[in-house]
PDB file of C-alpha atoms and ligand atoms in Angstrom:
ATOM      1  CA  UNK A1384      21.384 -78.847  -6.671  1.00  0.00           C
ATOM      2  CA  UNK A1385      21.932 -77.929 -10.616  1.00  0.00           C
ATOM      3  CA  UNK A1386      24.161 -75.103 -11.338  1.00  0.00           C
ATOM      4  CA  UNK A1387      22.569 -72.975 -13.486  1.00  0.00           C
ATOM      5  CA  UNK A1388      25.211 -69.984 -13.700  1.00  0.00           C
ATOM      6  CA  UNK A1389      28.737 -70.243 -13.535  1.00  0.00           C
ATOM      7  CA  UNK A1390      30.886 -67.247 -13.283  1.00  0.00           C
ATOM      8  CA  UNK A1391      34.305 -67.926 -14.173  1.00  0.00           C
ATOM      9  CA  UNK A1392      36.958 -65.012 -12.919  1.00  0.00           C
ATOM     10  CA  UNK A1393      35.488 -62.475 -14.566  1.00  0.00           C
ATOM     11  CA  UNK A1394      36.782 -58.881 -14.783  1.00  0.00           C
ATOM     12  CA  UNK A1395      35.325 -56.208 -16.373  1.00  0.00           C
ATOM     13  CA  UNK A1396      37.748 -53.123 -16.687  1.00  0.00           C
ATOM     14  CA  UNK A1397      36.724 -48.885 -18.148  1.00  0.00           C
ATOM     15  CA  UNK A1398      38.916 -46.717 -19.549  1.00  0.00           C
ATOM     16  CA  UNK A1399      42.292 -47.048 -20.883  1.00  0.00           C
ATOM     17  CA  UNK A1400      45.733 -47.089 -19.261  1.00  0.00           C
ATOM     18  CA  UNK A1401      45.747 -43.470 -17.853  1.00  0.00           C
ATOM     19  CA  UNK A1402      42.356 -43.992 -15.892  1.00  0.00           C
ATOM     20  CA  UNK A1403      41.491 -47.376 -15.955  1.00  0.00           C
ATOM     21  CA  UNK A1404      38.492 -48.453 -13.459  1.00  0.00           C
ATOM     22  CA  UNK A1405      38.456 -52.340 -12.719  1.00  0.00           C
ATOM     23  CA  UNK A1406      35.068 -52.029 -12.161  1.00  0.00           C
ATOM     24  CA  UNK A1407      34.911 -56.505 -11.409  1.00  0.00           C
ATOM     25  CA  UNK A1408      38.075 -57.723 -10.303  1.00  0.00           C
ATOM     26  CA  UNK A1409      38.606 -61.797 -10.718  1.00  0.00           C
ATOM     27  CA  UNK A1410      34.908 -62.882  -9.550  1.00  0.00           C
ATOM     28  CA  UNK A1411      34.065 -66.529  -9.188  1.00  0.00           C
ATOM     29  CA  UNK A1412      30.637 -67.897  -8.298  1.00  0.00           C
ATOM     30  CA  UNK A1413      28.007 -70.257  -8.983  1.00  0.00           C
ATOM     31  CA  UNK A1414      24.247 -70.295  -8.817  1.00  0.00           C
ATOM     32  CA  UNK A1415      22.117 -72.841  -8.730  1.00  0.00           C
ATOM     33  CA  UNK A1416      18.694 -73.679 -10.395  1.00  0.00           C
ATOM     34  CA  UNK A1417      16.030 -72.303  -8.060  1.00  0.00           C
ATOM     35  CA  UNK A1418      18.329 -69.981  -5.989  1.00  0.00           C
ATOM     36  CA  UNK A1419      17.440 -66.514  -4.627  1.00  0.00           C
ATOM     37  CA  UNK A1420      20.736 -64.545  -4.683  1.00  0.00           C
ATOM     38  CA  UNK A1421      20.771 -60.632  -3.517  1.00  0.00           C
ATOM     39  CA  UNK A1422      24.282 -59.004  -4.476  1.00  0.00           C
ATOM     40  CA  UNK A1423      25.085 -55.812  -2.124  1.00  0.00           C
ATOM     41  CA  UNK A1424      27.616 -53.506  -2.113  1.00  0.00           C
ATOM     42  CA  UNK A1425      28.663 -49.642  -1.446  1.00  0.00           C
ATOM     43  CA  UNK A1426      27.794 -47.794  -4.874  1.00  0.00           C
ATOM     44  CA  UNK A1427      30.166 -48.069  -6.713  1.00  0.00           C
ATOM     45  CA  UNK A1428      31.484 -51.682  -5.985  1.00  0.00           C
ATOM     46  CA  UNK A1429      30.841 -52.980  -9.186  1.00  0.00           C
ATOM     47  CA  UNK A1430      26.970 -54.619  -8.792  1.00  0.00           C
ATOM     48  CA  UNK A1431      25.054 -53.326 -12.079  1.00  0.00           C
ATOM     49  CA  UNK A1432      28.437 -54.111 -13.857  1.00  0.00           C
ATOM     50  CA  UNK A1433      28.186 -57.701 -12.937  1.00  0.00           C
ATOM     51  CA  UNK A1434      24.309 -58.008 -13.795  1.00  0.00           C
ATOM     52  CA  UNK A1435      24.950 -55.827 -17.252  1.00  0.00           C
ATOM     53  CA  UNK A1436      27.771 -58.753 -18.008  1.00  0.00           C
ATOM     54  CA  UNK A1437      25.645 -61.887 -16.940  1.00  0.00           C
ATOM     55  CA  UNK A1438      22.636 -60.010 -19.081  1.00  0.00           C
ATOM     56  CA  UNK A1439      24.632 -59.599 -21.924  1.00  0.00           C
ATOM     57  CA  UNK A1440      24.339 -55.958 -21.744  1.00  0.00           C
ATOM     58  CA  UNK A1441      27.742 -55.345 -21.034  1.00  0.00           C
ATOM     59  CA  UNK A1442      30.831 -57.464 -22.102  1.00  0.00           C
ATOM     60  CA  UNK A1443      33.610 -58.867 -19.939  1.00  0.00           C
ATOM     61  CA  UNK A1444      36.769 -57.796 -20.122  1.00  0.00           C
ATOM     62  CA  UNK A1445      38.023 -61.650 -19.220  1.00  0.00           C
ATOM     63  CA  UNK A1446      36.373 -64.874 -18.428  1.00  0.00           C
ATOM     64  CA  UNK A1447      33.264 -66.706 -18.304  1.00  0.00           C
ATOM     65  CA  UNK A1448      30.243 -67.049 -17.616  1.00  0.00           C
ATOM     66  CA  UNK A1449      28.209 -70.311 -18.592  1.00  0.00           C
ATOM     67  CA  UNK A1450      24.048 -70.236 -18.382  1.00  0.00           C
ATOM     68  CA  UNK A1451      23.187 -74.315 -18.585  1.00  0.00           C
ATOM     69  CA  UNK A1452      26.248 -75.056 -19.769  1.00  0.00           C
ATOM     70  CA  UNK A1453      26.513 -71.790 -22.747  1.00  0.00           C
ATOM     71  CA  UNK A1454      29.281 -69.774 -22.446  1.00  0.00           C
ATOM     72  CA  UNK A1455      27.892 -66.415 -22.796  1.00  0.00           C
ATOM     73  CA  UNK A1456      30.277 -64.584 -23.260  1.00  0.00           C
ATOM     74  CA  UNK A1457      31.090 -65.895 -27.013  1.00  0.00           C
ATOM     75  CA  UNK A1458      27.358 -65.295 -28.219  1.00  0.00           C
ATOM     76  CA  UNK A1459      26.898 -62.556 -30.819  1.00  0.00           C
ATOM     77  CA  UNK A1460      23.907 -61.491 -33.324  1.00  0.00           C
ATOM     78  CA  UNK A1461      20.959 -63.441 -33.598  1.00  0.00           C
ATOM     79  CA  UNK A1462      22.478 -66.236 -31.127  1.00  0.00           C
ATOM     80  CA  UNK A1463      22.731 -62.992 -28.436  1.00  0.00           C
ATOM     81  CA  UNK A1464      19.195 -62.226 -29.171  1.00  0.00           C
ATOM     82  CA  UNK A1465      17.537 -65.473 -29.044  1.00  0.00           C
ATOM     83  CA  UNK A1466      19.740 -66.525 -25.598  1.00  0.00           C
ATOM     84  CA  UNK A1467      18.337 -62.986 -23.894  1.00  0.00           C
ATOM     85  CA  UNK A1468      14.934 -63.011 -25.466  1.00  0.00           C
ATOM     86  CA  UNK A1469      14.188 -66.931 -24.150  1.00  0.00           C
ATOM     87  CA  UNK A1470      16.309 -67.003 -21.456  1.00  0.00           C
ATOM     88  CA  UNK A1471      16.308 -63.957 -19.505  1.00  0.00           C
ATOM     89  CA  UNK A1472      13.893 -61.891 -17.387  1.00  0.00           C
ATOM     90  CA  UNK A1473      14.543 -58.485 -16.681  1.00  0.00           C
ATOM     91  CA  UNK A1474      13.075 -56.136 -13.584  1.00  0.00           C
ATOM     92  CA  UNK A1475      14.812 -52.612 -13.474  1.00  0.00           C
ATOM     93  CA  UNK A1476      14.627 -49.808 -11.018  1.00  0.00           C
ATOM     94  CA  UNK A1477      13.123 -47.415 -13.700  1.00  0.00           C
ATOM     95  CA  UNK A1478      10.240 -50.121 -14.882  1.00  0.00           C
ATOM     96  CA  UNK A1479      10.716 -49.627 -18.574  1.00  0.00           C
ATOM     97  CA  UNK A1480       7.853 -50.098 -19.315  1.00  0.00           C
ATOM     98  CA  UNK A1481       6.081 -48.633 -22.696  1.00  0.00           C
ATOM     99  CA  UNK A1482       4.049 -45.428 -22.455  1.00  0.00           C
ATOM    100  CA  UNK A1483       1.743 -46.374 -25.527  1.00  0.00           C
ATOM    101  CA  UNK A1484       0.621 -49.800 -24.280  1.00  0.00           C
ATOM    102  CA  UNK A1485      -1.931 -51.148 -22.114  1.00  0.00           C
ATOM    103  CA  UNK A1486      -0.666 -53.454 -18.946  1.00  0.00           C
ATOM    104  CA  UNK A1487      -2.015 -55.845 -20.657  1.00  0.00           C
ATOM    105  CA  UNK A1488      -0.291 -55.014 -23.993  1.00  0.00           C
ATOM    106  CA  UNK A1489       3.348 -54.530 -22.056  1.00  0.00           C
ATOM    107  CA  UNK A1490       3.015 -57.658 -20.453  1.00  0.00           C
ATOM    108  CA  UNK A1491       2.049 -59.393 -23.516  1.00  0.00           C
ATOM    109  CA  UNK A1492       4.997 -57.979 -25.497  1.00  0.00           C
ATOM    110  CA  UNK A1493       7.608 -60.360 -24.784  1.00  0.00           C
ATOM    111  CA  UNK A1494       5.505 -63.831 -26.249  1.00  0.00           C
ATOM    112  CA  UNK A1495       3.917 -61.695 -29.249  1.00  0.00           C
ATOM    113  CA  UNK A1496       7.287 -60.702 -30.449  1.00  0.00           C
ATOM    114  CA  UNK A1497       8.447 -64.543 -30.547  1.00  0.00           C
ATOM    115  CA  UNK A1498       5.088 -64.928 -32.433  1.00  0.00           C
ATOM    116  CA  UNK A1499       3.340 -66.910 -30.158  1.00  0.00           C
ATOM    117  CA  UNK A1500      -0.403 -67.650 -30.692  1.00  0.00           C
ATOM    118  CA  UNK A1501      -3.081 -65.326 -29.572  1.00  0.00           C
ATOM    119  CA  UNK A1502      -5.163 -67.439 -27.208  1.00  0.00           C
ATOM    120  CA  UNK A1503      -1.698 -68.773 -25.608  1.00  0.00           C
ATOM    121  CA  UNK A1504      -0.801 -65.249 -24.787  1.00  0.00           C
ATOM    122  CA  UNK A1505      -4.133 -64.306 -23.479  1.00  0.00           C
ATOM    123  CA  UNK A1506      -4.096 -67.472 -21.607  1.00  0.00           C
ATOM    124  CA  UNK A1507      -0.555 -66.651 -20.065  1.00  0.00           C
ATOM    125  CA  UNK A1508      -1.053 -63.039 -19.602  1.00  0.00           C
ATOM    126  CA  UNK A1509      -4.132 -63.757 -17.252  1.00  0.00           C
ATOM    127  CA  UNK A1510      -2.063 -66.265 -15.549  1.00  0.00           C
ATOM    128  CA  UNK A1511       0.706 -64.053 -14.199  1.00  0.00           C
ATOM    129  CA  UNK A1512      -1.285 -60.852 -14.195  1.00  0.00           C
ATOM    130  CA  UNK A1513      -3.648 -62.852 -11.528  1.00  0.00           C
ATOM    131  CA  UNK A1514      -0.201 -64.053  -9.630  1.00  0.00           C
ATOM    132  CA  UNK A1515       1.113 -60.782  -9.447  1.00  0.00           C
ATOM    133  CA  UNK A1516      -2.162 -58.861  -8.737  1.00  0.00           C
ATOM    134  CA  UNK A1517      -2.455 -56.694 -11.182  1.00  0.00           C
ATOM    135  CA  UNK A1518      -5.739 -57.889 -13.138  1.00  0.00           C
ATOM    136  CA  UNK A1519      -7.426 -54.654 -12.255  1.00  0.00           C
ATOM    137  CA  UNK A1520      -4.988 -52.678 -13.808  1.00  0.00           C
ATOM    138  CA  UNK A1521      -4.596 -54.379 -17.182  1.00  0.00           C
ATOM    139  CA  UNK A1522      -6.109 -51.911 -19.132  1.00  0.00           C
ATOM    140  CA  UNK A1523      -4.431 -49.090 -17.908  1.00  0.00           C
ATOM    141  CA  UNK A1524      -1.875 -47.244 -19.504  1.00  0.00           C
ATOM    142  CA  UNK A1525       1.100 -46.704 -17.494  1.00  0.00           C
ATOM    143  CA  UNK A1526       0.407 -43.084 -16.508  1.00  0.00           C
ATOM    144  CA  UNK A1527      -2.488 -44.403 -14.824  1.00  0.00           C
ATOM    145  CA  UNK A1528      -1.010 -46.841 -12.393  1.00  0.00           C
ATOM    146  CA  UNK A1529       1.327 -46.374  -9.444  1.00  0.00           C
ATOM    147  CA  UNK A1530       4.407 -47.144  -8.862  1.00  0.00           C
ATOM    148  CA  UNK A1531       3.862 -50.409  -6.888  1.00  0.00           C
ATOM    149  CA  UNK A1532       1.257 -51.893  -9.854  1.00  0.00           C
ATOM    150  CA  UNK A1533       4.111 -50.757 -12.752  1.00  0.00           C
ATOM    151  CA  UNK A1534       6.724 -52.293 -10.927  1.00  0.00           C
ATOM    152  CA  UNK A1535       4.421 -55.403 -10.378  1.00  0.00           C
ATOM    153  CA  UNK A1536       3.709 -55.618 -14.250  1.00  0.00           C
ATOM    154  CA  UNK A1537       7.447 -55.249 -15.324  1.00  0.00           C
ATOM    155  CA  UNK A1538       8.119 -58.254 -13.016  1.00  0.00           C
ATOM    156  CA  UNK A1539       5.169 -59.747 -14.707  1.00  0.00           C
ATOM    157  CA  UNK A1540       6.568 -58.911 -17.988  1.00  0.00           C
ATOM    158  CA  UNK A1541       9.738 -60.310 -17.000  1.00  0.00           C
ATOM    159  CA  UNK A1542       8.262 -63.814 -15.791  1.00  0.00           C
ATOM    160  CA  UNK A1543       5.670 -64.395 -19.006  1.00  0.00           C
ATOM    161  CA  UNK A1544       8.189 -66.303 -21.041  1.00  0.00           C
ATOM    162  CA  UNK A1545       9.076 -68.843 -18.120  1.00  0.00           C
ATOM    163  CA  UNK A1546      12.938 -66.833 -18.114  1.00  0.00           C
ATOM    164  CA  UNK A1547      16.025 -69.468 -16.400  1.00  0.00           C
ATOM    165  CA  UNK A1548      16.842 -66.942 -14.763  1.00  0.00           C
ATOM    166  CA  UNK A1549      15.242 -63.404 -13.809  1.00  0.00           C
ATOM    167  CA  UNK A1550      17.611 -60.215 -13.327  1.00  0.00           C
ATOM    168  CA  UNK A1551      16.572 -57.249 -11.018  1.00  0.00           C
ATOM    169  CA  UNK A1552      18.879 -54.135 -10.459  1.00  0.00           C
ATOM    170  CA  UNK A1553      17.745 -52.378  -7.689  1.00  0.00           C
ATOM    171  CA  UNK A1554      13.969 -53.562  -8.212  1.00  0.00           C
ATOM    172  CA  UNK A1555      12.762 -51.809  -5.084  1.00  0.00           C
ATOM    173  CA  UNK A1556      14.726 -48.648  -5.334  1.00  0.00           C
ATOM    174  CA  UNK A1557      12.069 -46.570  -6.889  1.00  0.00           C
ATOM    175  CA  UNK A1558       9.294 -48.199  -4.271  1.00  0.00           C
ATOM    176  CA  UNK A1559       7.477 -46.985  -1.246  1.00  0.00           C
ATOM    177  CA  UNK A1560       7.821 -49.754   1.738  1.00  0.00           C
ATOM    178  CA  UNK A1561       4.710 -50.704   1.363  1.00  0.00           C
ATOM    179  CA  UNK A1562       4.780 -51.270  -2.658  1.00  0.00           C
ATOM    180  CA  UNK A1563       8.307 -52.541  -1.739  1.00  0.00           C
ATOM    181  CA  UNK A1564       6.593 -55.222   0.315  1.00  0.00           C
ATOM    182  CA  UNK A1565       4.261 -56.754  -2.186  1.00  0.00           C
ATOM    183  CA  UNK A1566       6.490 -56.743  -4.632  1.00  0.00           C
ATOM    184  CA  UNK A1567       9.388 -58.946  -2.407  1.00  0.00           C
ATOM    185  CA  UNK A1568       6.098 -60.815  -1.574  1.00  0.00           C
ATOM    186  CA  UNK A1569       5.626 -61.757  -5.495  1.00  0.00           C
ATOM    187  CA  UNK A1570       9.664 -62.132  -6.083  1.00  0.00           C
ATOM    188  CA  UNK A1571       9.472 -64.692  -3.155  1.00  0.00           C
ATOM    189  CA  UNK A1572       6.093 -66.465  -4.647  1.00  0.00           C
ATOM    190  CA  UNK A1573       8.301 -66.800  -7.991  1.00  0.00           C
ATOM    191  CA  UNK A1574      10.904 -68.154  -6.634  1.00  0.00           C
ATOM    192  CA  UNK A1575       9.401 -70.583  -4.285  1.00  0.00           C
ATOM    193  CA  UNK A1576       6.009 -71.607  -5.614  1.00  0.00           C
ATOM    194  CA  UNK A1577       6.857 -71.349  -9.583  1.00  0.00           C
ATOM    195  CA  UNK A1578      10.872 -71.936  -9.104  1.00  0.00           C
ATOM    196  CA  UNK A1579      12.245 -69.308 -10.645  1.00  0.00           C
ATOM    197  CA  UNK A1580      16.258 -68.589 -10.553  1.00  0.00           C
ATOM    198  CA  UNK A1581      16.620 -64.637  -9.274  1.00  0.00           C
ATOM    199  CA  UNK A1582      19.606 -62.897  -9.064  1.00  0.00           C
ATOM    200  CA  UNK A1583      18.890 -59.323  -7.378  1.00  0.00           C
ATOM    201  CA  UNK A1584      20.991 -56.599  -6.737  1.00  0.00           C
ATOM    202  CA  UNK A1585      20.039 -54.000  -3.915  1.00  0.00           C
ATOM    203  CA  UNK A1586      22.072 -51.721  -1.487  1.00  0.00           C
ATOM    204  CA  UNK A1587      18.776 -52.333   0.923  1.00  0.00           C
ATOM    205  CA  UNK A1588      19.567 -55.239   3.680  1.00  0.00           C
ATOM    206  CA  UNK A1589      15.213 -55.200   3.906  1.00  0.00           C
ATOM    207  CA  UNK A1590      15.330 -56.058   0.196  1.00  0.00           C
ATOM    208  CA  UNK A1591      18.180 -58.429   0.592  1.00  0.00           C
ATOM    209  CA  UNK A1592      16.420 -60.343   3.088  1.00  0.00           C
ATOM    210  CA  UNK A1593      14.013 -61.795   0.848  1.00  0.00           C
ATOM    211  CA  UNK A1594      16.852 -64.054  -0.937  1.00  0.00           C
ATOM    212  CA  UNK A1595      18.207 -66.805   0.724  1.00  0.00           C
ATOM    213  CA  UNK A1596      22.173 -65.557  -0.079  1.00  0.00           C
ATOM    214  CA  UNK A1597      24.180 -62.683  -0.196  1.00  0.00           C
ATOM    215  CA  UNK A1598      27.270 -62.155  -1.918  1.00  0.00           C
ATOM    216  CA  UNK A1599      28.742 -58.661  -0.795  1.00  0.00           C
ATOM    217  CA  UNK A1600      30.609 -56.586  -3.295  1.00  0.00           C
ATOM    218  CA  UNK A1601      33.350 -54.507  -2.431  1.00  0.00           C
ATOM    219  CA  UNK A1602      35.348 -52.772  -5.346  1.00  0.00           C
ATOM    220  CA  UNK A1603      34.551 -55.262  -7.524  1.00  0.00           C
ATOM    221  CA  UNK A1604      35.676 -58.004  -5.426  1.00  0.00           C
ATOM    222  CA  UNK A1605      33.284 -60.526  -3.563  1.00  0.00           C
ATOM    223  CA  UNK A1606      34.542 -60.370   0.061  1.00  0.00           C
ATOM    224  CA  UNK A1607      31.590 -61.778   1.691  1.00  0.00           C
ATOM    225  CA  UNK A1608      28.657 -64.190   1.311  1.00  0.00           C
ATOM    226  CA  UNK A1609      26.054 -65.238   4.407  1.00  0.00           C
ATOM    227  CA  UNK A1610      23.757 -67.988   3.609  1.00  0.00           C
ATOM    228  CA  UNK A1611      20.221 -67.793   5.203  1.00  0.00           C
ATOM    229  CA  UNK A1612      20.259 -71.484   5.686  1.00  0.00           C
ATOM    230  CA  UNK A1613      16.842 -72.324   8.404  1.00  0.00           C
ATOM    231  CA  UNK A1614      16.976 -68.480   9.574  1.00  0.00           C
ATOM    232  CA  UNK A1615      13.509 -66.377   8.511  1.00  0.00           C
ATOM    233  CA  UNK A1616      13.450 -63.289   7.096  1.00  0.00           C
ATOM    234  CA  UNK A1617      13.926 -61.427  10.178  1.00  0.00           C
ATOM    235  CA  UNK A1618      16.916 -63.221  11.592  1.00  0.00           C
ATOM    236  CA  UNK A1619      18.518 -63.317   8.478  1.00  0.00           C
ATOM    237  CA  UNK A1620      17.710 -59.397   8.315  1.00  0.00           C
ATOM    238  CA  UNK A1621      19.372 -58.971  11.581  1.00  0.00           C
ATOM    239  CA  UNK A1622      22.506 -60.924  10.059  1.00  0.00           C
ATOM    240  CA  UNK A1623      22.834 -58.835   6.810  1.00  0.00           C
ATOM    241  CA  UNK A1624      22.177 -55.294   9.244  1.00  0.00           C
ATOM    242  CA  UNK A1625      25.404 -57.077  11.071  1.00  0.00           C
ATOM    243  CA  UNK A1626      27.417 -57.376   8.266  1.00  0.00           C
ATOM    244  CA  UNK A1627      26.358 -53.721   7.174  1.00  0.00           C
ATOM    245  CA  UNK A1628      27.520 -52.302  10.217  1.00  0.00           C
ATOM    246  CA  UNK A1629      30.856 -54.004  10.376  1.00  0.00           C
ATOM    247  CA  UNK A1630      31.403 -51.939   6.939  1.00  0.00           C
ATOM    248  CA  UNK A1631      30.500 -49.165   8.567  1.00  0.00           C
ATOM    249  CA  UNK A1632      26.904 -48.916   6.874  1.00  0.00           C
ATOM    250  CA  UNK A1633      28.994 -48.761   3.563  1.00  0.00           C
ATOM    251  CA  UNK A1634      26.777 -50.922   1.756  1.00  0.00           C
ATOM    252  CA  UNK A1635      23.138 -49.306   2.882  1.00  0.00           C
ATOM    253  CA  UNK A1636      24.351 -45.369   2.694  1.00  0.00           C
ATOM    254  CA  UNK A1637      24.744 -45.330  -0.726  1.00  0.00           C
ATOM    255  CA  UNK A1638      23.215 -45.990  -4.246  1.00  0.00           C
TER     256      UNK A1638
HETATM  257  N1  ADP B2791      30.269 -47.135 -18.588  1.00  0.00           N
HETATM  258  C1  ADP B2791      31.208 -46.914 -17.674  1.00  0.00           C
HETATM  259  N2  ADP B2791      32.346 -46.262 -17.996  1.00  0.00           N
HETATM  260  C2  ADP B2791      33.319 -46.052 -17.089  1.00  0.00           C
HETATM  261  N3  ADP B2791      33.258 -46.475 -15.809  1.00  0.00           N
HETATM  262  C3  ADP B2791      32.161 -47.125 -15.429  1.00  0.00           C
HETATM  263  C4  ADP B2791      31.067 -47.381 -16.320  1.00  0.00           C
HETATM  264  N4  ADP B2791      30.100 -48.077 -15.656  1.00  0.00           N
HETATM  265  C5  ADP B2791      30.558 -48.218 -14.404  1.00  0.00           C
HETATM  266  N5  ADP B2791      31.773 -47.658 -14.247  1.00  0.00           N
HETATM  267  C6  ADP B2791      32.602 -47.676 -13.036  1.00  0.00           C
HETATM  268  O1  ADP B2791      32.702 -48.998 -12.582  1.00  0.00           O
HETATM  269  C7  ADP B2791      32.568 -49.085 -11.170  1.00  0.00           C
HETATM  270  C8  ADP B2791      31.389 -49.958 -10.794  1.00  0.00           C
HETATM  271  O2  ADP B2791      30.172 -49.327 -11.186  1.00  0.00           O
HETATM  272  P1  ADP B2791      28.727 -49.970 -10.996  1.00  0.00           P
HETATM  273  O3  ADP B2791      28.779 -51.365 -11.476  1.00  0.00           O
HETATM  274  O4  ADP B2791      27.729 -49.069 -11.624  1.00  0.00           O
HETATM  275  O5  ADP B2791      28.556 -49.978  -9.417  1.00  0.00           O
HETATM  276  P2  ADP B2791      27.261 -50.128  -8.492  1.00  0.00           P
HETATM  277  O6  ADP B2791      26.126 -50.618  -9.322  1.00  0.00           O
HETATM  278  O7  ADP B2791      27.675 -51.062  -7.413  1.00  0.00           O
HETATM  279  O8  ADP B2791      26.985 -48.765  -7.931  1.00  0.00           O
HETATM  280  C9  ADP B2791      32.450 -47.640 -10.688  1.00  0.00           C
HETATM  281  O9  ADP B2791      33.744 -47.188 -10.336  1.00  0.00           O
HETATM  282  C10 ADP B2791      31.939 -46.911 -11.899  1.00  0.00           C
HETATM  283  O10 ADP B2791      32.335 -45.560 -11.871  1.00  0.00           O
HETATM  284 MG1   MG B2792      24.119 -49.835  -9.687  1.00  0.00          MG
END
């Protein structure tokens, strides 16, 4: 397989030399094109830091961190803006979506920003909207949807421009199971069926099930990584819960 992400020893440290927080502590990994990588950890342990740096969001204190061969870390201005806006695809916890626009209009947003032509986006927007099952709820503004179909059309947001790679912090966290459930459903669909790159970060060993490896974080340190190899979701389930307990539920007690 392609790498697609390298992470060179990164560190990411807060504060200054009275209370300083080394929030990622020498990390090292790689990711390659089509992956499905959860990252869990105790809260705490350093898991939105590391997405925040590999978005761009957040700067690293030292190293690297290359996306097809860029080294991220050294893009600023316009470059920044063009790498995250083409490259990226973000799901968060809290949806983000905007409170004045349609489904249709949020999910749009993205392609009519880069200027894209009208019948392409309409084309497009269809496209994913049907994928992610949330045709019926296009013209809705988000007060008027639930949880499960806002969550559905940030993800579809996220996916419209074709991203390298798709981010999600904690993309469940605000979900009932059964939202939760068709939502992992669509993640998985992306990632098998269209080949999208997703890196997700959850402190929920259901969630983490979905991806085919976990790296687990512990005070900013990867100590751990099981690979779900020919398991299914269940048996590889069973592993993460394993790994979990040996912690001492660290990782699924707290967000
Ligand atoms: N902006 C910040 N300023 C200072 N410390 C921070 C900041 N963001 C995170 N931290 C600290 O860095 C560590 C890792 O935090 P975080 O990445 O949010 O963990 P997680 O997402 O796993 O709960 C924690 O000790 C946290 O208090
Ligand atoms: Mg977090």
């Amino acid at each position: 397989m392609e790498p697609l992400l390298r992470i060179k020893n990164i560190e990411k440290y807060y504060g200054n030399k009275s209370s300083l927080t080394k929030a990622l502590d020498d990390i090292s990994f790689t990711v390659d094109k089509g992956e499905f990588v959860a990252i869990m950890g105790a809260s705490g342990s350093g898991k939105t830091t590391l997405l925040n740096c590999i978005s761009t969001i957040d700067k690293v204190t030292a190293g690297n961190i290359y996306l097809e061969d860029i080294d991220i870390t050294t893009l600023k201005g316009k470059e920044l803006n063009r790498f995250r806006r083409d490259k990226l695809g973000f799901i968060f916890q809290d949806f983000n979506l905007l409170d004045t626009l349609t489904g249709y209009e949020n999910i749009a947003l993205a392609l009519s920003i880069k200027g894209a032509p009208v019948s392409e986006i309409d084309e497009k927007v269809k496209y994913v909207a049907e994928e992610l099952g949330v045709t019926d709820v296009l013209e809705k503004y988000p007060y008027q949807m639930s949880g499960g179909q806002k969550q559905r059309i940030a993800s579809a947001r996220a996916i419209i421009t074709n991203p390298s790679l798709i981010l999600a912090d904690e993309p469940t966290g605000a979900l009932d199971s059964k939202s939760s459930k068709l939502l992992l459903e669509r993640i998985k669909f992306l990632n098998e069926e269209l080949s999208a790159t997703i890196m997700m970060v959850t402190h929920d060993s259901f969630t983490a099930s979905y991806s085919k490896r976990v790296l687990f974080l512990r005070d900013g340190k990867i100590f751990h990584e099981i690979i779900r190899g020919n398991d299914n979701r269940k048996q590889f389930f069973d592993k993460i819960i394993d790994v979990v307990t040996l912690l001492g539920g660290d990782v699924s007690d707290a967000l």
